[in-house]
Coordinates of C-alpha atoms and ligand atoms in Angstrom, one line a residue:
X1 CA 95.2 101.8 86.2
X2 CA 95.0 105.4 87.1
X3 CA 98.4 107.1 85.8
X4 CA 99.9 110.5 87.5
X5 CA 101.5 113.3 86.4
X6 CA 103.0 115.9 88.7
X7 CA 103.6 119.2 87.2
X8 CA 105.9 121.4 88.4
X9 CA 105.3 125.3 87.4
X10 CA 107.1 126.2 90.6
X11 CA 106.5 128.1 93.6
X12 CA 108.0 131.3 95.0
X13 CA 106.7 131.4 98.8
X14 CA 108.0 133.7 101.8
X15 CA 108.9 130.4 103.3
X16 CA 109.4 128.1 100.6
X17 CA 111.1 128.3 96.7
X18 CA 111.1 125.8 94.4
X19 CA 112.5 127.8 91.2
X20 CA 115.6 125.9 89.1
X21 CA 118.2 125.1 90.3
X22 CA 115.7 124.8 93.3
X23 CA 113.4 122.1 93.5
X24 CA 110.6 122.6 96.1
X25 CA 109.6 120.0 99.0
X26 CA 105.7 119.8 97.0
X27 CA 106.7 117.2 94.2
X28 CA 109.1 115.0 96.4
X29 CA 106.0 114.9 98.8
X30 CA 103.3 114.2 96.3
X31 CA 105.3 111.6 94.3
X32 CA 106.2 110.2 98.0
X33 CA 102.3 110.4 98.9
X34 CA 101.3 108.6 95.9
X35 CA 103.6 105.5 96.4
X36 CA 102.9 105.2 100.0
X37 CA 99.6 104.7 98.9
X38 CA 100.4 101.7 96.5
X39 CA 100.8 103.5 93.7
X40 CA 103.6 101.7 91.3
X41 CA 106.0 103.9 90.3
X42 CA 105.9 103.4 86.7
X43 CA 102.1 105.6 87.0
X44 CA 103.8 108.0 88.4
X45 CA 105.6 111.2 86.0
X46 CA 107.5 114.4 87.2
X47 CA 107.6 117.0 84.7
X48 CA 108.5 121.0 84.7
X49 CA 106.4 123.5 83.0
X50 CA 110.1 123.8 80.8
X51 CA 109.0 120.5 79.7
X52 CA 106.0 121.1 78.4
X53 CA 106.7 125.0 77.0
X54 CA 106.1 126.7 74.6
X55 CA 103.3 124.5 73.8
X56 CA 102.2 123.4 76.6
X57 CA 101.2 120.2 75.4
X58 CA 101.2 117.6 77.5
X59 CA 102.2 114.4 75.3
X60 CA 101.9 111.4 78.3
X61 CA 98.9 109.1 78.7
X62 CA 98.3 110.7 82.5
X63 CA 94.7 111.0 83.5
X64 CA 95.6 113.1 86.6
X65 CA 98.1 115.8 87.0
X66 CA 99.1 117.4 90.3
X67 CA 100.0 120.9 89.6
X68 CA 102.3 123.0 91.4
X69 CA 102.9 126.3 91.8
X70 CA 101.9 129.5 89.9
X71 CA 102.7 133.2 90.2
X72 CA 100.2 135.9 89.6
X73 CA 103.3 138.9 89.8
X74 CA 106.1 137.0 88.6
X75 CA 109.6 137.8 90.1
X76 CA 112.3 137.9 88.2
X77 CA 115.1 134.5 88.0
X78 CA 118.2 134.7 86.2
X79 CA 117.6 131.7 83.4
X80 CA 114.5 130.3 84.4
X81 CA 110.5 131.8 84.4
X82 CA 108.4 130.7 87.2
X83 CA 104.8 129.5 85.8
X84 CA 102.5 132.3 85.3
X85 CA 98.6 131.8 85.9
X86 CA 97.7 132.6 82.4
X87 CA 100.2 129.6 81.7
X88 CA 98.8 126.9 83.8
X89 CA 95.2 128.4 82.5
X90 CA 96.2 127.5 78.6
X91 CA 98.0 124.6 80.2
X92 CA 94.3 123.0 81.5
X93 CA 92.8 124.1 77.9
X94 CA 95.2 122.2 75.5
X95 CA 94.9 119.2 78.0
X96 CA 91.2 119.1 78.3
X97 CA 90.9 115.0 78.8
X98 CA 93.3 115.3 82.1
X99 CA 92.2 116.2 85.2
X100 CA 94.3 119.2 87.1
X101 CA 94.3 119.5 91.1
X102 CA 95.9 123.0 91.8
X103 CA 96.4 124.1 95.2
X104 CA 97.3 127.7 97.0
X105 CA 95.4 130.9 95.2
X106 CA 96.6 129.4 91.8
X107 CA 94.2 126.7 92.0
X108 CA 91.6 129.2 92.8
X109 CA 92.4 131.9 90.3
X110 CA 92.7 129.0 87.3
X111 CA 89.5 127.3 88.3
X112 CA 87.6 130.8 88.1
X113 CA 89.1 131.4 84.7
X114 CA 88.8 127.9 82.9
X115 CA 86.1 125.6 85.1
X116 CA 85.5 122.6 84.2
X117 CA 88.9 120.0 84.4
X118 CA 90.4 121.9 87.3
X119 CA 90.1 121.2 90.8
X120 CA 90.8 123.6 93.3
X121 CA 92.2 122.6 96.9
X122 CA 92.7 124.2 100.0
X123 CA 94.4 121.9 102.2
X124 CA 97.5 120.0 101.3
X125 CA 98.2 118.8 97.7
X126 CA 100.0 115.8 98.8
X127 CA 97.3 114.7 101.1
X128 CA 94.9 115.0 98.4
X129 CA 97.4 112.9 96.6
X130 CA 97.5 110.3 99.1
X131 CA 93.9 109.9 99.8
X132 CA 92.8 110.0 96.5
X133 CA 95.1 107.1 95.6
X134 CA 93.5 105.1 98.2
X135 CA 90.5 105.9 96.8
X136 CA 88.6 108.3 99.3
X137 CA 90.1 111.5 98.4
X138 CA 89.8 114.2 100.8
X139 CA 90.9 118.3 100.5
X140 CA 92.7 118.4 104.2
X141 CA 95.9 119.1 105.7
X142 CA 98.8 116.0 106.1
X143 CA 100.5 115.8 109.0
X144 CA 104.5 115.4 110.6
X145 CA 104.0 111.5 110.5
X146 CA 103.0 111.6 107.1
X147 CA 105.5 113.7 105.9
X148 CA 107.9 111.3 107.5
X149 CA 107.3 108.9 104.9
X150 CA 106.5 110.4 101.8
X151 CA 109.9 112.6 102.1
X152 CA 111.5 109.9 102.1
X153 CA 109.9 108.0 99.6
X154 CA 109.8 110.6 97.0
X155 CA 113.2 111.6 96.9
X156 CA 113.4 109.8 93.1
X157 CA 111.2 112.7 91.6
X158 CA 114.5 114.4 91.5
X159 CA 116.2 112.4 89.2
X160 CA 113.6 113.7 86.4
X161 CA 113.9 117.3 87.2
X162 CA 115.7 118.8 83.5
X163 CA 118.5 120.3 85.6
X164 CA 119.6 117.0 87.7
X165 CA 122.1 116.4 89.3
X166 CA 122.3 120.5 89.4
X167 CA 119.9 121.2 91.5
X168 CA 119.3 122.6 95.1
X169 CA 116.6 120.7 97.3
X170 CA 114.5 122.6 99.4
X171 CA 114.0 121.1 102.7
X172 CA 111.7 121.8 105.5
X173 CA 111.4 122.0 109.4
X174 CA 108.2 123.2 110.3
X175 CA 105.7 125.4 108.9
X176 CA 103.6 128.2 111.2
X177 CA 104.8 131.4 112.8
X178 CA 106.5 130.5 116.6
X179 CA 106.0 134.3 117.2
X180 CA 103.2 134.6 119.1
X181 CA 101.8 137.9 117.2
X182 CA 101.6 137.8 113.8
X183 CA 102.5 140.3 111.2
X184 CA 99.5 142.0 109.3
X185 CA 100.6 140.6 106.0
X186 CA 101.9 137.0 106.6
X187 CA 100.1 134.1 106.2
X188 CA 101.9 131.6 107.8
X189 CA 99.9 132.4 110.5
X190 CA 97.4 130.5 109.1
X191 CA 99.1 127.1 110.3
X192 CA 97.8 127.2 114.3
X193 CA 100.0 124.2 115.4
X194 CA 103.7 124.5 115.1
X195 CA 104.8 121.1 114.5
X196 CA 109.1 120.8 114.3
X197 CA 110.0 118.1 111.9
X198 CA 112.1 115.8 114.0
X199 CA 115.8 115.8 113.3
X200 CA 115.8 111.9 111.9
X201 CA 113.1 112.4 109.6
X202 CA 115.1 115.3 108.3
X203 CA 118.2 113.9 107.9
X204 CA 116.4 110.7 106.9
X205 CA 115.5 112.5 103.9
X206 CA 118.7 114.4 103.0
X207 CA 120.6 110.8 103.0
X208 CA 117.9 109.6 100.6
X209 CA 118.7 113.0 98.4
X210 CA 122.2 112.3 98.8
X211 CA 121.8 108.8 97.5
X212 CA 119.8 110.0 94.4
X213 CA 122.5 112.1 93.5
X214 CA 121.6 115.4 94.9
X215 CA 124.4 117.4 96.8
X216 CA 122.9 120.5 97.0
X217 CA 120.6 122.0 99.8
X218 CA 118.9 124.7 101.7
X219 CA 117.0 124.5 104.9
X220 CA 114.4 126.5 103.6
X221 CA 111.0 125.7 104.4
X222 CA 110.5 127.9 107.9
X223 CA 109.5 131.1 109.1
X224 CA 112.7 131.3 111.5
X225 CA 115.5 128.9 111.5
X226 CA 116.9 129.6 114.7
X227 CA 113.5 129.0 116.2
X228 CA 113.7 125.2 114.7
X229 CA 113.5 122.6 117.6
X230 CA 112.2 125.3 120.5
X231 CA 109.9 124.2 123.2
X232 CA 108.1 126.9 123.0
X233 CA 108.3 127.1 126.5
X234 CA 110.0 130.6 127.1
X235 CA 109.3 134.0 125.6
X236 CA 110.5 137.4 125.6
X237 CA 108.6 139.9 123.8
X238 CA 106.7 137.3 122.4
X239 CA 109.9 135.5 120.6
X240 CA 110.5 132.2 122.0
X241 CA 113.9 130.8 122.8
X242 CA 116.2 129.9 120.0
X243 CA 118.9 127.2 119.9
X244 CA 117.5 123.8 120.9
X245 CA 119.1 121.0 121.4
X246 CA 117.4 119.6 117.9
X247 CA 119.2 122.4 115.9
X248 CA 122.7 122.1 117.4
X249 CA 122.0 118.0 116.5
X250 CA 120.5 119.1 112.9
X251 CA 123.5 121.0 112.1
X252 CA 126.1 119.3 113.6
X253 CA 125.1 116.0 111.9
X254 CA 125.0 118.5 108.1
X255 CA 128.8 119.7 108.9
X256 CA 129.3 115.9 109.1
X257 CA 128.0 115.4 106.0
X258 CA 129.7 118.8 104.3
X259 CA 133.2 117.2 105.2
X260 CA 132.5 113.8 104.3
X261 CA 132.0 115.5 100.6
X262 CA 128.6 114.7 100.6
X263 CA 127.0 118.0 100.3
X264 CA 128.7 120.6 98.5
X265 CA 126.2 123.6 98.7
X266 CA 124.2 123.9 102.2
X267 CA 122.3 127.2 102.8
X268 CA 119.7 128.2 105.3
X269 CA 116.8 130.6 104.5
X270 CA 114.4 132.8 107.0
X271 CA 115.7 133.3 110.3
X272 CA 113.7 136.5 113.5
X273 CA 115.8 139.6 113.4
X274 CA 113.3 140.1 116.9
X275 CA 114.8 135.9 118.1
X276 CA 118.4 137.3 118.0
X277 CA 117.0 140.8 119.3
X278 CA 115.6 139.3 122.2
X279 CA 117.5 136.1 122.6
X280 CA 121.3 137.6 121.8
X281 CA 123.3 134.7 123.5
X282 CA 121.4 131.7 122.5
X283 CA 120.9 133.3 119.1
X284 CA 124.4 134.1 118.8
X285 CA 125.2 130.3 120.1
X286 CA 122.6 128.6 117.6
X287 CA 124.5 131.1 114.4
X288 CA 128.0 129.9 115.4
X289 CA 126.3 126.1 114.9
X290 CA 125.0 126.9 112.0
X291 CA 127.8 128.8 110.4
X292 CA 130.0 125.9 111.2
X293 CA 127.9 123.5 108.6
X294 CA 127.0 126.4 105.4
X295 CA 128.9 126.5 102.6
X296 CA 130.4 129.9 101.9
X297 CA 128.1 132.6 100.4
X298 CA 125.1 132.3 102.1
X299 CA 122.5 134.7 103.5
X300 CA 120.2 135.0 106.3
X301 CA 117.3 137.1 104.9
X302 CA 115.6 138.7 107.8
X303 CA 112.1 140.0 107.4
X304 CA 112.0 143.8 109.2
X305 CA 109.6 145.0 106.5
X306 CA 110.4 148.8 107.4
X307 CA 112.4 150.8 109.7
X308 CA 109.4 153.2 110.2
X309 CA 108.5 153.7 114.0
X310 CA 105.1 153.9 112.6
X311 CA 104.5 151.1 110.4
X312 CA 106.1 149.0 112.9
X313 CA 103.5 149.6 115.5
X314 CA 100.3 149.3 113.0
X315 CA 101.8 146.1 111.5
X316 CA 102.9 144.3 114.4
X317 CA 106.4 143.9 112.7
X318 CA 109.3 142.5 114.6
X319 CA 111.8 144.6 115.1
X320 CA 112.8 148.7 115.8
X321 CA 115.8 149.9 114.1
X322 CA 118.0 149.9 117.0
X323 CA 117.2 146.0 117.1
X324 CA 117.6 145.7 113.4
X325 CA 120.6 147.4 113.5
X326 CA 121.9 144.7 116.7
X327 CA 120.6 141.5 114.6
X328 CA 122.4 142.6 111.8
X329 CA 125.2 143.0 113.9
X330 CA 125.5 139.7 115.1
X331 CA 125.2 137.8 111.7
X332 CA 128.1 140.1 110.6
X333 CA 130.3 139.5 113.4
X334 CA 130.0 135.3 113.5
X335 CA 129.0 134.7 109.9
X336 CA 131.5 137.3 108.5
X337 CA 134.1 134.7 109.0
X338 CA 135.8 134.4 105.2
X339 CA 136.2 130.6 103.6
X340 CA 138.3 130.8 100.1
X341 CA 137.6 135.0 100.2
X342 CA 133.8 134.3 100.6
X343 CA 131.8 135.4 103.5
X344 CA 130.4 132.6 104.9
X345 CA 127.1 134.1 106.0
X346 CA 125.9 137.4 106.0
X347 CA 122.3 139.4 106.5
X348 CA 119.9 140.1 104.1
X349 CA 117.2 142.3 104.8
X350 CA 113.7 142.4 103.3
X351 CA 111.9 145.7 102.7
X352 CA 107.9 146.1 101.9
X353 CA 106.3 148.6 100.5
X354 CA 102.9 149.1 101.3
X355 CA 102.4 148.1 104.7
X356 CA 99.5 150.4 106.6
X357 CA 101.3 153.5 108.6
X358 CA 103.4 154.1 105.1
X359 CA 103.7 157.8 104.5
X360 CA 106.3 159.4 102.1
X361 CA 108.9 160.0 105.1
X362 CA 109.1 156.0 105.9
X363 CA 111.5 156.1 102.4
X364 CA 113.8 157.8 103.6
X365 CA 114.0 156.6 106.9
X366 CA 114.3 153.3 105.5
X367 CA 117.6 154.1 103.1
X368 CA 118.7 156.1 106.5
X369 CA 118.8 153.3 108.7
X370 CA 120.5 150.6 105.9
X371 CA 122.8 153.6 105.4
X372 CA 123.9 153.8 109.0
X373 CA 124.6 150.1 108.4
X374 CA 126.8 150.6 105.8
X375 CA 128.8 153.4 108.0
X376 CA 129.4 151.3 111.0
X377 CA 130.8 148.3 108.5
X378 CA 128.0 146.1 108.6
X379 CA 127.2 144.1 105.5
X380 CA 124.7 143.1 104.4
X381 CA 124.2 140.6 101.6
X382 CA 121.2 141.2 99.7
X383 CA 118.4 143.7 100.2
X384 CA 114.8 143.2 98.6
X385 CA 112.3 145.7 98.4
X386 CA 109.0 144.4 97.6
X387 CA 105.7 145.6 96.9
X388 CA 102.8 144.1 99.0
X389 CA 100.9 141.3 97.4
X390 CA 98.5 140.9 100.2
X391 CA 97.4 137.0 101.1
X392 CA 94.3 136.6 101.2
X393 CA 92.4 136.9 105.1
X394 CA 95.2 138.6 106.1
X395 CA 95.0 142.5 108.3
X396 CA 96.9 143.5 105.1
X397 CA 94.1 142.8 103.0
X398 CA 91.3 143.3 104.7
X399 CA 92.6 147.2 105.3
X400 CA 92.9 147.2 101.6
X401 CA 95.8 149.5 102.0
X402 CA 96.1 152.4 98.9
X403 CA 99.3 153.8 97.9
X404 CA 99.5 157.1 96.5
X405 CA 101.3 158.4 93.9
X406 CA 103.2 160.7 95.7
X407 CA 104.2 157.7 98.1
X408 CA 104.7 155.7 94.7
X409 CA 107.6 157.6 93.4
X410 CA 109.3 158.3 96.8
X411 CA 109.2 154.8 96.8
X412 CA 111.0 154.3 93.4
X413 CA 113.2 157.1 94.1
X414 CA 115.0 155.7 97.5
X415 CA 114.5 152.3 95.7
X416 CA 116.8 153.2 93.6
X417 CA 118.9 155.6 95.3
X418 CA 119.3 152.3 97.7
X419 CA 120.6 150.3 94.7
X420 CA 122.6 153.2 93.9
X421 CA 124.4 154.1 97.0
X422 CA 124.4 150.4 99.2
X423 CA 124.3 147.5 97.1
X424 CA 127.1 148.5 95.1
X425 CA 129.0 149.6 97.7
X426 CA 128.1 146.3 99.9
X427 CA 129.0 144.3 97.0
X428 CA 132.1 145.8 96.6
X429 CA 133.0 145.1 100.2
X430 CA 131.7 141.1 99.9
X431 CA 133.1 140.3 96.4
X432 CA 136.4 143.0 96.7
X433 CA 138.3 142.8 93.2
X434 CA 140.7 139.8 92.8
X435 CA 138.0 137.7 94.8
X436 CA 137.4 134.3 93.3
X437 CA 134.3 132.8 92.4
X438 CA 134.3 128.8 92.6
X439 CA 132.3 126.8 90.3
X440 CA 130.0 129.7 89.3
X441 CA 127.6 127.8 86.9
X442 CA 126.7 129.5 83.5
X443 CA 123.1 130.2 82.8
X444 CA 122.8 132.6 79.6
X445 CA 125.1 133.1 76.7
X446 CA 125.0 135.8 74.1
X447 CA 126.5 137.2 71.4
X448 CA 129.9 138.4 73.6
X449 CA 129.2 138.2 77.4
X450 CA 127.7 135.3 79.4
X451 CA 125.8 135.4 82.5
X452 CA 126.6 132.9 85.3
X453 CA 125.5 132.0 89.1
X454 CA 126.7 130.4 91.9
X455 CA 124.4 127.3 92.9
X456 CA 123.4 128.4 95.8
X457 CA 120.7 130.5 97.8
X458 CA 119.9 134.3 97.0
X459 CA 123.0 133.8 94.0
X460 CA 124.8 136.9 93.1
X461 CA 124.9 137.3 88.9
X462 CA 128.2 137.3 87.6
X463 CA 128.8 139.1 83.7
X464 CA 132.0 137.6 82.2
X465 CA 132.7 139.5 78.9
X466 CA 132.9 136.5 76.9
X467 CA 130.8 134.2 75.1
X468 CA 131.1 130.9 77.5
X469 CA 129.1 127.7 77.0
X470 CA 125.8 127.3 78.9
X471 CA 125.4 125.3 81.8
X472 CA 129.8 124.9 82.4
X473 CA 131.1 125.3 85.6
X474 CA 133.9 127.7 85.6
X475 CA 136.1 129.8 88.6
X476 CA 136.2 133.4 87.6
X477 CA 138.1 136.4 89.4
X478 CA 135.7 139.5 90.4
X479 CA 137.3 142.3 88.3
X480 CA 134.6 145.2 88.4
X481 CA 131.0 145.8 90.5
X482 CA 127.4 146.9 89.5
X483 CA 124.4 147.4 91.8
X484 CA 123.3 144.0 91.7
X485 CA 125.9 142.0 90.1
X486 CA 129.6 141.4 89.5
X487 CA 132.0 141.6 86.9
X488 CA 134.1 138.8 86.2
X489 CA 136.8 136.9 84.0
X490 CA 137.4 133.7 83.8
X491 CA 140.0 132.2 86.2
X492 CA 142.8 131.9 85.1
X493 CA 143.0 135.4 82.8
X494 CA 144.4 134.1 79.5
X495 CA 145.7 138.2 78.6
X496 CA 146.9 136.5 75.2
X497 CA 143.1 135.6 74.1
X498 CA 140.7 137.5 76.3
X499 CA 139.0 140.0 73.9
X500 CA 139.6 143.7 74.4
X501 CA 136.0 144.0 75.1
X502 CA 137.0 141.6 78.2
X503 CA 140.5 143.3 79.1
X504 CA 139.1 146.7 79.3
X505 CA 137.3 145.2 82.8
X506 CA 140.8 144.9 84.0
X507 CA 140.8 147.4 87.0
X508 CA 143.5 149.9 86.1
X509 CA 143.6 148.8 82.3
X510 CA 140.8 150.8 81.0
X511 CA 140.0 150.8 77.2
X512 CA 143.3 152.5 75.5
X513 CA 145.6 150.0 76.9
X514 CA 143.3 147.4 76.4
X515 CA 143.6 148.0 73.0
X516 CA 147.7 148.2 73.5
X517 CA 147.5 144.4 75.0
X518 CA 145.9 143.3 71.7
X519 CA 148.2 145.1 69.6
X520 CA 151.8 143.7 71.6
X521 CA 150.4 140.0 71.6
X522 CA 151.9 137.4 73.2
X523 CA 152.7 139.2 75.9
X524 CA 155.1 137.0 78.2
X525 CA 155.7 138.4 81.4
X526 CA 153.7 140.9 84.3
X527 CA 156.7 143.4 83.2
X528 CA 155.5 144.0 79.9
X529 CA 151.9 144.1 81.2
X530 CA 152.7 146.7 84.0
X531 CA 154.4 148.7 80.8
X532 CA 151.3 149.5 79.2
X533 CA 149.4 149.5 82.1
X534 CA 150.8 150.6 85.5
X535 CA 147.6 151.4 87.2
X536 CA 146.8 147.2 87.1
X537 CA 145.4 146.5 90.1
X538 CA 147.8 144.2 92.1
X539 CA 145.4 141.6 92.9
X540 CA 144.3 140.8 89.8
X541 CA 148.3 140.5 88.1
X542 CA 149.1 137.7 90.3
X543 CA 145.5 136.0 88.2
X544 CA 146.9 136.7 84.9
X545 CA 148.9 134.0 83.2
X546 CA 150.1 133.7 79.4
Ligands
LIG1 S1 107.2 136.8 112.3 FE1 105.7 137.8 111.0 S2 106.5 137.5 108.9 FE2 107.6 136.1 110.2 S3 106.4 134.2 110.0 FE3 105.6 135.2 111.8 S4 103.9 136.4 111.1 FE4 105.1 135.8 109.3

């Protein structure tokens, strides 16, 4: 009897993640695939690539592994490393008696490496999985039935991931662009049909989650959310018409859910800046829906790529800046709405560098346009300035676009001037002091400080000056800001055991009387606090207890 392993080493897509605490769609479906094709579950493994490191020794009697995933340029993820090629490489040469079935450009860059035990696919994984189980296996691409089942049936693989029951299912919709043209870079082009997962299969599938234990999700796996559901009937500058009766049903049943205490963390990724642009009303109806169902925190990333007139035009991007500027707009004004001193949902805009038409000037007309944002009191969540990785058969690639140096170093300079003069001050706006962070989970722990995260989508990283144990749940009161991260205590402030190292955060404390709090210990009242300090800021004394 044939056993299976499926390996996670996790993927990073435009449209899909699958990095702890997020576990991608790919091993539910596989591990789904494999049982509707008679496979008994006992044959079947899910591991992580954390399971296996730093050896990478794979110590089950599995004669076929599924891998999944694989970065050739790493990002960067607070507590967790995403699989890196040269990993699953060593990975297929310590394990030379299995046989590994890689898809996507990892299979293809590990199979030119290291030959002979890898086998490289360019349709679906999980249809491979399934047909192979049957015993006539075939490199092809599954389809919406099929996924109907083998969601559902392989919502157990969760139950092995190492970070269960903390973990944040991915979930899909649909995969292909609805736009009618395509961006130079994208490859979710690629996928000519757009097929919308219907709302029971979806929901059939997130019940079967929430029965495994899982509480935790993001409706992730699209290139526009608001598009979900369309007929694809109507189109205005080549945007069809958003908010279909499917989405209003989709998220009307998850608010359901969401009160019921069934799902405590429900986040949405990619949604058109040019869908709102062009579709304002029904865009604006299909955001109050949706806002209605998240959870507080959560971001709608919107891909505008550059600002640049230019680079627009040669990349068929989506959106100008005035249109940018109006999306952004919109989110602000519905998903601004505050739940426990959170904004529910706000922007986030994605930024690449390298796109064809780029010249020095696009820089600064980039941090211009976010910077007229941030003067007319639009937030924006997260920004995230990439570099172009260009998929392969894309315009991108084929123009094999070269970036000078001179364009290099502007680029790093308003990168940072960005970080510099917007995140921090958007942050500061989102998270003001005294804010408080629920059940922020923590990830890292050194010597004196701790690193911790909401679980949720695009998480902001919260310092807390003290040494806290990994993978607790705490609430914690925002007491200072850095570009891309928060400072926090823990909620309530013990001021009679809090380090000075951790006081001095206090806004208006400051390291002298800091070291005056240690020194007058216990202190007993707010009076005796406001004696050595007076500047304390107000919200954070009513935090403080003793
Ligand atoms: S609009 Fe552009 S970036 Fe978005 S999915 Fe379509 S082609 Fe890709």
């Amino acid at each position: 009897m044939t056993k299976y392993l499926i390996l996670d080493c996790y993927v990073d897509e435009p449209a899909c993640f699958g990095v702890p605490p997020f576990i991608s769609p790919y091993p539910r479906y596989i591990y789904g695939a494999l049982i509707c094709a008679g496979v008994d579950p006992e044959n079947i493994t899910y591991k992580t690539i954390d399971d296996i490191r730093p050896l990478y020794v794979i110590q089950d009697s599995s004669d076929t592994v599924f891998l999944i995933g694989g970065a050739v340029v790493p990002g960067k993820y607070l507590g967790y490393k995403i699989g890196r090629i040269e990993e699953i490489i060593k990975i297929a040469e310590t394990n030379k008696k299995k046989k590994f079935i890689v898809g996507g450009l990892a299979g293809r860059l590990a199979k030119e490496k290291c030959g002979s035990n890898i086998l490289s696919l360019s349709g679906d994984i999980e249809f491979y999985a399934y047909t192979l189980a049957k015993g006539c296996p075939e490199d092809g691409l599954r389809s919406n039935e099929s996924i109907s089942r083998w969601a559902f049936e392989g919502v157990s693989a969760v139950r092995s991931h190492f970070e269960f029951p903390h973990i944040i299912a991915e979930i899909e919709t649909y995969r292909g662009c609805p736009r009618k043209n395509h961006c130079s870079f994208c490859s979710e082009s690629i996928f000519k049909d757009i097929e919308f997962r219907p709302v029971d299969d979806i929901l059939k599938e997130i019940d079967a989650l929430i029965s495994q234990g899982v509480s935790r999700f993001r409706i992730g796996r699209q290139a526009d959310i608001l598009a979900y559901g369309s007929e694809l009937s109507e189109y205005r500058k080549g945007f069809p018409k958003p908010g279909s009766d499917p989405l209003f049903e989709l998220f009307t049943e998850l608010k359901k859910r969401k009160e019921e205490g069934k799902i405590q963390t429900l986040n949405i990724d990619n949604a058109n800046p040019g869908t709102i642009a062009n579709f304002p009303d029904e865009s604006s109806l299909a955001i109050d829906y949706i806002v209605k169902a998240l959870t507080p925190g959560d971001t709608m990333p919107m891909g505008i790529e550059s600002f640049d007139p230019e680079v627009k035009a040669r990349n068929n991007l989506k959106v100008s800046s005035e249109e940018a500027f109006f999306a952004a707009k919109i989110i602000n004004d519905i998903g601004g709405v505050r739940v426990n001193g959170v904004p529910v949902l706000l922007p986030g805009i994605n930024l690449i560098h390298g796109l064809s038409g780029e010249s020095a000037e696009t820089f600064r007309i980039n941090y211009e346009e976010l910077f007229r944002m941030k003067d007319a009191g639009i937030l924006i969540k997260r920004i995230n300035i990439r570099s172009l990785l260009p998929f392969p058969g894309t315009k991108a690639e084929r123009e094999n676009i070269l970036s000078n140096k001179k364009i290099n170093n502007r680029y790093e300079f308003y990168r940072d001037k960005i970080r510099n003069d917007i995140d921090h001050y958007m942050l500061s706006k989102i998270y003001p002091v005294g804010t408080t962070l629920e059940k922020i989970r923590v990830v890292e722990t050194m010597f004196d400080y701790s690193l911790a995260r909401p679980l949720q989508s695009y998480a902001i990283t919260v310092k807390l000056p003290t040494p806290l144990k990994k993978g607790t749940f705490i609430d914690a009161i925002v007491v200072a800001h850095r570009e891309r991260s928060l400072i926090a205590l823990p909620n309530p402030i013990q001021i009679n055991f809090l380090p000075a190292k951790a006081l001095e955060f206090l806004p208006g404390v400051g390291k002298r009387a800091a070291g005056d709090i240690v020194l007058k210990r216990p202190l007993r009242h707010h009076d005796s606090i406001r004696q050595i300090a007076p500047e304390i800021n107000p919200s954070i004394i009513d935090k403080i207890i003793y």
